[in-house]
PDB file of C-alpha atoms in Angstrom:
ATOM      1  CA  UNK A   1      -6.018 -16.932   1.608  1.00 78.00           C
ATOM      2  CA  UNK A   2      -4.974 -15.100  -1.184  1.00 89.00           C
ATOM      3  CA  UNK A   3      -1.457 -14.990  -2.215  1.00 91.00           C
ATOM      4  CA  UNK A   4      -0.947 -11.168  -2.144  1.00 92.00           C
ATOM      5  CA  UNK A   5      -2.408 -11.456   1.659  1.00 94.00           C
ATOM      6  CA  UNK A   6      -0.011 -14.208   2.434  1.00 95.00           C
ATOM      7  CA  UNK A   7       2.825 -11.835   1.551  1.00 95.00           C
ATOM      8  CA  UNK A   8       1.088  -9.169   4.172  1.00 96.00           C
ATOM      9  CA  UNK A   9       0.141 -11.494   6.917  1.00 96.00           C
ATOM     10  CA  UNK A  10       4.102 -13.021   7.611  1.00 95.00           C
ATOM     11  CA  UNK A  11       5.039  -9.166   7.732  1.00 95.00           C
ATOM     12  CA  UNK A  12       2.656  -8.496  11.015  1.00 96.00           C
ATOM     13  CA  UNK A  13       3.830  -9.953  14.534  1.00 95.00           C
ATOM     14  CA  UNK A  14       1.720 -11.824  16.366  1.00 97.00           C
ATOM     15  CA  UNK A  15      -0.521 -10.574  19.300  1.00 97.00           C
ATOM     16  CA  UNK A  16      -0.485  -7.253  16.871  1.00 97.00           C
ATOM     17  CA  UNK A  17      -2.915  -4.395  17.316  1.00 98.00           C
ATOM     18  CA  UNK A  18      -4.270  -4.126  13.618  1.00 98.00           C
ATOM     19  CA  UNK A  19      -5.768  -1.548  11.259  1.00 98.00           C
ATOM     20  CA  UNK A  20      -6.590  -2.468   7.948  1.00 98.00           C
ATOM     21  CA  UNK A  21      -7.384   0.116   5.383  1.00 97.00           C
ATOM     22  CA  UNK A  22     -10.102  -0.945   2.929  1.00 95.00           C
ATOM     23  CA  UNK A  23     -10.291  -3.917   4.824  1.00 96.00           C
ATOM     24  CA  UNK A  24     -12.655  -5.673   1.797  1.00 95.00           C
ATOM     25  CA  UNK A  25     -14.435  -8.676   3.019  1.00 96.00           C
ATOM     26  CA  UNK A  26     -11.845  -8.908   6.073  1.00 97.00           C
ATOM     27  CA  UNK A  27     -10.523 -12.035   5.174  1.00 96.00           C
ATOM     28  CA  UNK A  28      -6.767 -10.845   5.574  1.00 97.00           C
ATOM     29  CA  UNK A  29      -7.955  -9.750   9.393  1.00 97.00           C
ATOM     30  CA  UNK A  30      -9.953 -13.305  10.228  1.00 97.00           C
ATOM     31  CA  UNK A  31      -6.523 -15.334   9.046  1.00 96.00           C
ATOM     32  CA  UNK A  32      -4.499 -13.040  11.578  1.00 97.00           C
ATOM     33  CA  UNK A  33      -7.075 -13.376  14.594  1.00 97.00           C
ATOM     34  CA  UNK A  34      -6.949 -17.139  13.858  1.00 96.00           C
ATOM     35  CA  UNK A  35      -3.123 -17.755  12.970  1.00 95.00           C
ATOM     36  CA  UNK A  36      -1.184 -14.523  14.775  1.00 97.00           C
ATOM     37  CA  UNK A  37      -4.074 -13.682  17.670  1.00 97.00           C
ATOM     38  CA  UNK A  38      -4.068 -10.163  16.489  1.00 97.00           C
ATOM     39  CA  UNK A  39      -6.654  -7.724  17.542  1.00 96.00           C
ATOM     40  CA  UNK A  40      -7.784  -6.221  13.921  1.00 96.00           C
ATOM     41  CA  UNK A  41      -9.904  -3.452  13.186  1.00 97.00           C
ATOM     42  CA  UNK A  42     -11.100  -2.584   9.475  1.00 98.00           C
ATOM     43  CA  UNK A  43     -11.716  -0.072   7.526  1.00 97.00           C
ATOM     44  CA  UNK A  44     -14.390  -0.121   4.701  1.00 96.00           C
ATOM     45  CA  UNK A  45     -17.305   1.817   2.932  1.00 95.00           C
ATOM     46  CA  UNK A  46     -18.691  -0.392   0.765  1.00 96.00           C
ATOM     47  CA  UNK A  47     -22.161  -2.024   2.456  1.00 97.00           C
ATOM     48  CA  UNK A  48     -22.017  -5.149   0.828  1.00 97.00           C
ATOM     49  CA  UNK A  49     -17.963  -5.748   2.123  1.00 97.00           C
ATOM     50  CA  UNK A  50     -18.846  -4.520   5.476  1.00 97.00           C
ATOM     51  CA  UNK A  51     -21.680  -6.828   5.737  1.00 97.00           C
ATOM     52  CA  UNK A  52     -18.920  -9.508   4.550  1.00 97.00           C
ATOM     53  CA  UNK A  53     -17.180  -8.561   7.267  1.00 97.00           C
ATOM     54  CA  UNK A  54     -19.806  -8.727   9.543  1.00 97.00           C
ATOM     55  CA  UNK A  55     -20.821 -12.427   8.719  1.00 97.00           C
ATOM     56  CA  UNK A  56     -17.045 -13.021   8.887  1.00 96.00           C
ATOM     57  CA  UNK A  57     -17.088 -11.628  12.478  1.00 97.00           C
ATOM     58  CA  UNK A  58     -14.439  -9.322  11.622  1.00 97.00           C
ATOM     59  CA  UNK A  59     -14.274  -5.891  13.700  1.00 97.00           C
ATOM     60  CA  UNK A  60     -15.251  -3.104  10.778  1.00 97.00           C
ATOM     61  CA  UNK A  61     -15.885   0.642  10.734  1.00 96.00           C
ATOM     62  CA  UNK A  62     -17.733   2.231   8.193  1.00 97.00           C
ATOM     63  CA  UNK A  63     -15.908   5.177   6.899  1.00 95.00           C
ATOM     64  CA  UNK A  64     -14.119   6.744   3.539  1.00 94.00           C
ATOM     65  CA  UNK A  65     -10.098   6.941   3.743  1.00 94.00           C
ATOM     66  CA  UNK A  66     -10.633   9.805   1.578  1.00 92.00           C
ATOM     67  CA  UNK A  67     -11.656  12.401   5.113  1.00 93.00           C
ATOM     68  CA  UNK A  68      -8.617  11.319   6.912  1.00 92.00           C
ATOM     69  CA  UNK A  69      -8.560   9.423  10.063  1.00 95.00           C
ATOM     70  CA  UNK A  70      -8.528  11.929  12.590  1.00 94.00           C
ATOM     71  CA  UNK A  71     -10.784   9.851  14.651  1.00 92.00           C
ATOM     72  CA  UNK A  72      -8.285   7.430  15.983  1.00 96.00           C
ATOM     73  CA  UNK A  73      -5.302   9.029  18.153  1.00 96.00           C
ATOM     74  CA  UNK A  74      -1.654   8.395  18.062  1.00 97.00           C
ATOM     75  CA  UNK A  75       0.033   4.952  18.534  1.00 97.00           C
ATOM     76  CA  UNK A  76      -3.316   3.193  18.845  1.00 97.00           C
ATOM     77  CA  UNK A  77      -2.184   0.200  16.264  1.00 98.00           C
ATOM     78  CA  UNK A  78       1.567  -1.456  16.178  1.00 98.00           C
ATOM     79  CA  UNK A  79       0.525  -2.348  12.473  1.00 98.00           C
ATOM     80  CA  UNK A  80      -1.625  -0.029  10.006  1.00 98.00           C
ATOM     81  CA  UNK A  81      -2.171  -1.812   6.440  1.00 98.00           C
ATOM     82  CA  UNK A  82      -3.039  -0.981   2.853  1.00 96.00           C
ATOM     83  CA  UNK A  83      -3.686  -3.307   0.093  1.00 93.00           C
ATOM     84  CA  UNK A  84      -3.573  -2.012  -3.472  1.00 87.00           C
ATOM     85  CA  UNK A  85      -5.888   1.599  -2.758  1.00 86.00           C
ATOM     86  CA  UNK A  86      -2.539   4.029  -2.480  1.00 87.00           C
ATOM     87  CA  UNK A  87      -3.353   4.702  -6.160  1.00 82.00           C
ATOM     88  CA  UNK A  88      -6.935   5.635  -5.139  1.00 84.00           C
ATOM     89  CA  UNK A  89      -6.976   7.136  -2.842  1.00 90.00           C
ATOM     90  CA  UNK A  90      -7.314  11.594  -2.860  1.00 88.00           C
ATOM     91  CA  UNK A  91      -3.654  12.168  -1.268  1.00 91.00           C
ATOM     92  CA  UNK A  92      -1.557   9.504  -0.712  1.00 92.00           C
ATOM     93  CA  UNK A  93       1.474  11.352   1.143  1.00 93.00           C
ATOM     94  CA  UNK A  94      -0.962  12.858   3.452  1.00 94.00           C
ATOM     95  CA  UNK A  95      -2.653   9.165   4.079  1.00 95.00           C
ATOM     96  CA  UNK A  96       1.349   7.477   4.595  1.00 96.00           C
ATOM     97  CA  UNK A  97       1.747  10.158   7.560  1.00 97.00           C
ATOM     98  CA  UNK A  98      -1.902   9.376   9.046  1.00 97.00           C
ATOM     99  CA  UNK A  99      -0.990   5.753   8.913  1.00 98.00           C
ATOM    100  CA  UNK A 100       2.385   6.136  10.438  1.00 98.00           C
ATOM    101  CA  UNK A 101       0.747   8.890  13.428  1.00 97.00           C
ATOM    102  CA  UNK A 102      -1.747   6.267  14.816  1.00 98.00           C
ATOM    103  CA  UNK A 103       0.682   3.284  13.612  1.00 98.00           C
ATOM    104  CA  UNK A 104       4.335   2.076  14.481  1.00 97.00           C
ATOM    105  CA  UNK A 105       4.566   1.015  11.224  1.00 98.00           C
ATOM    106  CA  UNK A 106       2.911   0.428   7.974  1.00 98.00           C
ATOM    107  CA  UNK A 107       2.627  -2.225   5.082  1.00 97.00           C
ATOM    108  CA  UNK A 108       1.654  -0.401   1.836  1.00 96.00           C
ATOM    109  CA  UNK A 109       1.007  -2.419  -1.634  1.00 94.00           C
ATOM    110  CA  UNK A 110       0.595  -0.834  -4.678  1.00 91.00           C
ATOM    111  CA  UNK A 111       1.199  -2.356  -9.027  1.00 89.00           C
ATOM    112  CA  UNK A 112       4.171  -0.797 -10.712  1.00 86.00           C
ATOM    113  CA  UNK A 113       3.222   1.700 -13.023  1.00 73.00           C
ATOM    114  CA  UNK A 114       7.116   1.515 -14.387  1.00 62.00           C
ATOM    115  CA  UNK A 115       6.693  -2.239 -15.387  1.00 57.00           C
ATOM    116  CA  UNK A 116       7.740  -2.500 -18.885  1.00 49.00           C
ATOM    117  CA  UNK A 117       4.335  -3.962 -20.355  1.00 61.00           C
ATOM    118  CA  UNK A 118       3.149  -0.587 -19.010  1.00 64.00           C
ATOM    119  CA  UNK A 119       5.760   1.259 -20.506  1.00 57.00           C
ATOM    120  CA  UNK A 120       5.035  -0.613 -23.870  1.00 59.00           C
ATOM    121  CA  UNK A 121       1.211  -0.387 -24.143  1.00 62.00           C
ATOM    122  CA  UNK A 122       1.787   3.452 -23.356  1.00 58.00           C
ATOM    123  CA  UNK A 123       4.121   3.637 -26.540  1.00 57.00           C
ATOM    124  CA  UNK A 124       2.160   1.402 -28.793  1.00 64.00           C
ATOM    125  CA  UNK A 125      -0.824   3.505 -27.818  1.00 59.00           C
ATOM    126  CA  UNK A 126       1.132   6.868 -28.751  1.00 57.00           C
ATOM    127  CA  UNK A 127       0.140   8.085 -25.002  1.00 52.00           C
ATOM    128  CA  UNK A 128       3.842   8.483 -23.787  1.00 49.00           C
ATOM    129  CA  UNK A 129       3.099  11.763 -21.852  1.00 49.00           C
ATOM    130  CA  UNK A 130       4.726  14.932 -22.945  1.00 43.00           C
ATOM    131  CA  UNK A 131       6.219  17.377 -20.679  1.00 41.00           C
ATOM    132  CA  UNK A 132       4.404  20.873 -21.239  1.00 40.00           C
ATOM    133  CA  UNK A 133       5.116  22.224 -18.549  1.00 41.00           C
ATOM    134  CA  UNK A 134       6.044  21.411 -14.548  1.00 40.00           C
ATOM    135  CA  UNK A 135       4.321  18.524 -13.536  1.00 50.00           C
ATOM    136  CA  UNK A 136       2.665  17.713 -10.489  1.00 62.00           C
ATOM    137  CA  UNK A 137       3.853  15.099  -8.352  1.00 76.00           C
ATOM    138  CA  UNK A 138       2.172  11.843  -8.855  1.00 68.00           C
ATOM    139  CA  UNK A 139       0.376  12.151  -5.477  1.00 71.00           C
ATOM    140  CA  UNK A 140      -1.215  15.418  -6.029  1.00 75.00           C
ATOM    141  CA  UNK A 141      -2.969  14.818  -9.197  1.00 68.00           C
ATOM    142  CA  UNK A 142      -6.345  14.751  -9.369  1.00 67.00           C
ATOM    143  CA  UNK A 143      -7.275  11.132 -10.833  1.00 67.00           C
ATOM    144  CA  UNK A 144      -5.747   8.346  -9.892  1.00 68.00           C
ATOM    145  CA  UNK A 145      -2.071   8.083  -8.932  1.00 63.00           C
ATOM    146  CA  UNK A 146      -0.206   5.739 -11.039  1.00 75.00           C
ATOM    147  CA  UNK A 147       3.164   5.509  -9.485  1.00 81.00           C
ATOM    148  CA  UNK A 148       6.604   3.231 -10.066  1.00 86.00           C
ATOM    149  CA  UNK A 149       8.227   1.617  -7.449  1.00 88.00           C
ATOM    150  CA  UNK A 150      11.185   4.724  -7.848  1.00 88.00           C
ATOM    151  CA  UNK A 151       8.400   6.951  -7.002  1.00 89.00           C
ATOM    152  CA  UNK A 152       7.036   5.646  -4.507  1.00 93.00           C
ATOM    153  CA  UNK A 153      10.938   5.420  -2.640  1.00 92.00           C
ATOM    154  CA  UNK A 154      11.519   8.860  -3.512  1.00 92.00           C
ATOM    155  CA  UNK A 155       8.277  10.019  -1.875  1.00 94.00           C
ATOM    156  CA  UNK A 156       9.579   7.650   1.378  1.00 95.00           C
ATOM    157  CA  UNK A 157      13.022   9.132   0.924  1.00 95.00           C
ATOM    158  CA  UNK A 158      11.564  13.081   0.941  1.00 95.00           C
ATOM    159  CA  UNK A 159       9.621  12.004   3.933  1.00 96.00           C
ATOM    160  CA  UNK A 160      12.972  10.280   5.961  1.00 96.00           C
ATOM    161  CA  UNK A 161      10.348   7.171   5.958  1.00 97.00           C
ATOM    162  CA  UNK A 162      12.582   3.931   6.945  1.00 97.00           C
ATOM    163  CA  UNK A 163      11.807   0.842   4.910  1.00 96.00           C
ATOM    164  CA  UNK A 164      12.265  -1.894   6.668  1.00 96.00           C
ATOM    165  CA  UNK A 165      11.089  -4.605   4.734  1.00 95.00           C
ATOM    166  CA  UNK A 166      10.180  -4.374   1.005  1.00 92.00           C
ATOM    167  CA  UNK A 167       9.351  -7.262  -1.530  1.00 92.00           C
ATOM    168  CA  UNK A 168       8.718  -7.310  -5.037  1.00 90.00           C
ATOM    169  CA  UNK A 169       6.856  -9.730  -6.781  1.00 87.00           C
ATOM    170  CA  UNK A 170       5.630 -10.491 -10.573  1.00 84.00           C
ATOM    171  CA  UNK A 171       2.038 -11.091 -11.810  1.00 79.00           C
ATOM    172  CA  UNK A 172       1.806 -14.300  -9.557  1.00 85.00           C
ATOM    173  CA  UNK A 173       2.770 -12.210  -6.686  1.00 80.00           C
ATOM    174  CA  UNK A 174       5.804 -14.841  -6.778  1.00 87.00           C
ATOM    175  CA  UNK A 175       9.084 -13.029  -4.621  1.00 82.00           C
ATOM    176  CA  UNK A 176      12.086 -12.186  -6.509  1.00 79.00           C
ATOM    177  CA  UNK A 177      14.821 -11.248  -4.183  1.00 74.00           C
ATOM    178  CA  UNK A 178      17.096 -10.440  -7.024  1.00 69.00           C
ATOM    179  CA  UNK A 179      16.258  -7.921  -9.802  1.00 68.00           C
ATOM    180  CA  UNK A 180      18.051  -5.521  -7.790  1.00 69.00           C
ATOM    181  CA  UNK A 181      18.153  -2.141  -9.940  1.00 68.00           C
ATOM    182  CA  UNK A 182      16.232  -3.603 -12.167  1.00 65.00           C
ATOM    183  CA  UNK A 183      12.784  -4.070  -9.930  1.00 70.00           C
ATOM    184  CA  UNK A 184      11.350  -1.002 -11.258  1.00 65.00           C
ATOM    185  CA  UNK A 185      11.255  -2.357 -14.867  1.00 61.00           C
ATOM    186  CA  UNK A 186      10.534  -5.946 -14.442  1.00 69.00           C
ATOM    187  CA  UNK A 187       8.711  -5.681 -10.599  1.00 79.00           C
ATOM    188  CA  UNK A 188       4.436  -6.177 -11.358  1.00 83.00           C
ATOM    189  CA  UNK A 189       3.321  -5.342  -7.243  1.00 89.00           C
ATOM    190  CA  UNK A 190       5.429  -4.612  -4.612  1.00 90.00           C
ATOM    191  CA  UNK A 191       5.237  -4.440  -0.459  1.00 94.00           C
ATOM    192  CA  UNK A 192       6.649  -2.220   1.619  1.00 95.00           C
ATOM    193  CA  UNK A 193       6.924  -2.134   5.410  1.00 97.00           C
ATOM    194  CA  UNK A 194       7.748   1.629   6.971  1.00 98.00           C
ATOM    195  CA  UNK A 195       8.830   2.799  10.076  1.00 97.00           C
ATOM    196  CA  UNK A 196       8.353   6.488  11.830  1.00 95.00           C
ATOM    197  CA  UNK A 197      10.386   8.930  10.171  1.00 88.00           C
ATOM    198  CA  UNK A 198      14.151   9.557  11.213  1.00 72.00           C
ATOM    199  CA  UNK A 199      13.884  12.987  11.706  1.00 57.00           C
ATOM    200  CA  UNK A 200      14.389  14.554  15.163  1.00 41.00           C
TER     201      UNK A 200
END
């Protein structure tokens, strides 16, 4: 299994109710039926992954993260996941409370947008961004939302989002338990597992 889905699958408890968001070819959902006995669910719109899935004999619904997912009621999965898409998806704040309505918790993976090669190809390319006027927040903008891990945990902060686990790996999607204050420079992908929001 891939490494990055390694990372995910020790994260989930075993006997699990699943829901993986752009699920791909379902592989990370056929190692957790196998290994964990976890009853997955994906979710995927692209034919030729769903058919993937399919073959795989992975449980898949056909539908675009972009409408919501209204369709599934509250607390229907202990475990809701997504793999690298926060930064595609239309609203990402919007899509971390869906995930956390039907699911106990949530693993959500995303690349560092604050990693210093980042930073560096920005300045070499004379594209550091200029501040004209108030920005948006980097989840309402209309492309894609590049984000840095600090965003990301001010977004979770705003929200009163526990994180209960969170790991940051480099390029090799290797661990490093110790950059500290320094994970949003030197941090290439990082995981993090929420809980429901502390608010009463």
């Amino acid at each position: 299994m891939r490494p990055d889905l390694e990372i995910i699958a020790a994260l989930v408890n075993p006997g699990a109710r699943v829901l993986d968001l752009g699920c791909g070819s379902g592989e990370l959902l056929k190692q957790l039926a196998t290994e964990k006995g976890v009853n997955g669910y994906g979710i995927e719109k692209d034919p030729a992954q769903i058919s993937a899935c399919v073959r795989a004999g992975v449980n898949v619904i056909e539908h675009d993260l972009d409408k919501g997912l209204g369709r599934f009621p509250d607390s229907s999965f202990d475990m809701v996941v997504m793999t690298e898409t926060l930064q595609a998806v239309a609203s990402p704040s919007d899509l971390i409370d869906e995930m956390l309505r039907i699911g106990e918790q949530c693993v959500v993976t995303f690349p560092n947008f604050g990693h210093w090669r980042c930073r560096l190809q920005l300045a070499t390319l004379g594209r550091m961004p200029v501040a004209t006027h108030l920005p948006h927040e980097w989840y309402d903008t209309p492309n894609i939302h590049l984000c840095t891990f600090h965003d990301f945990e001010r977004l979770v902060s705003d929200k009163r989002l526990p994180i209960i686990e969170r790991h940051v790996c480099d390029g090799r999607y290797r661990i490093h338990r110790r950059m500290g204050p320094l994970r949003n420079l030197f941090g290439t992908i990082a995981f993090y597992r929420l809980g429901r929001s502390n608010s009463t």
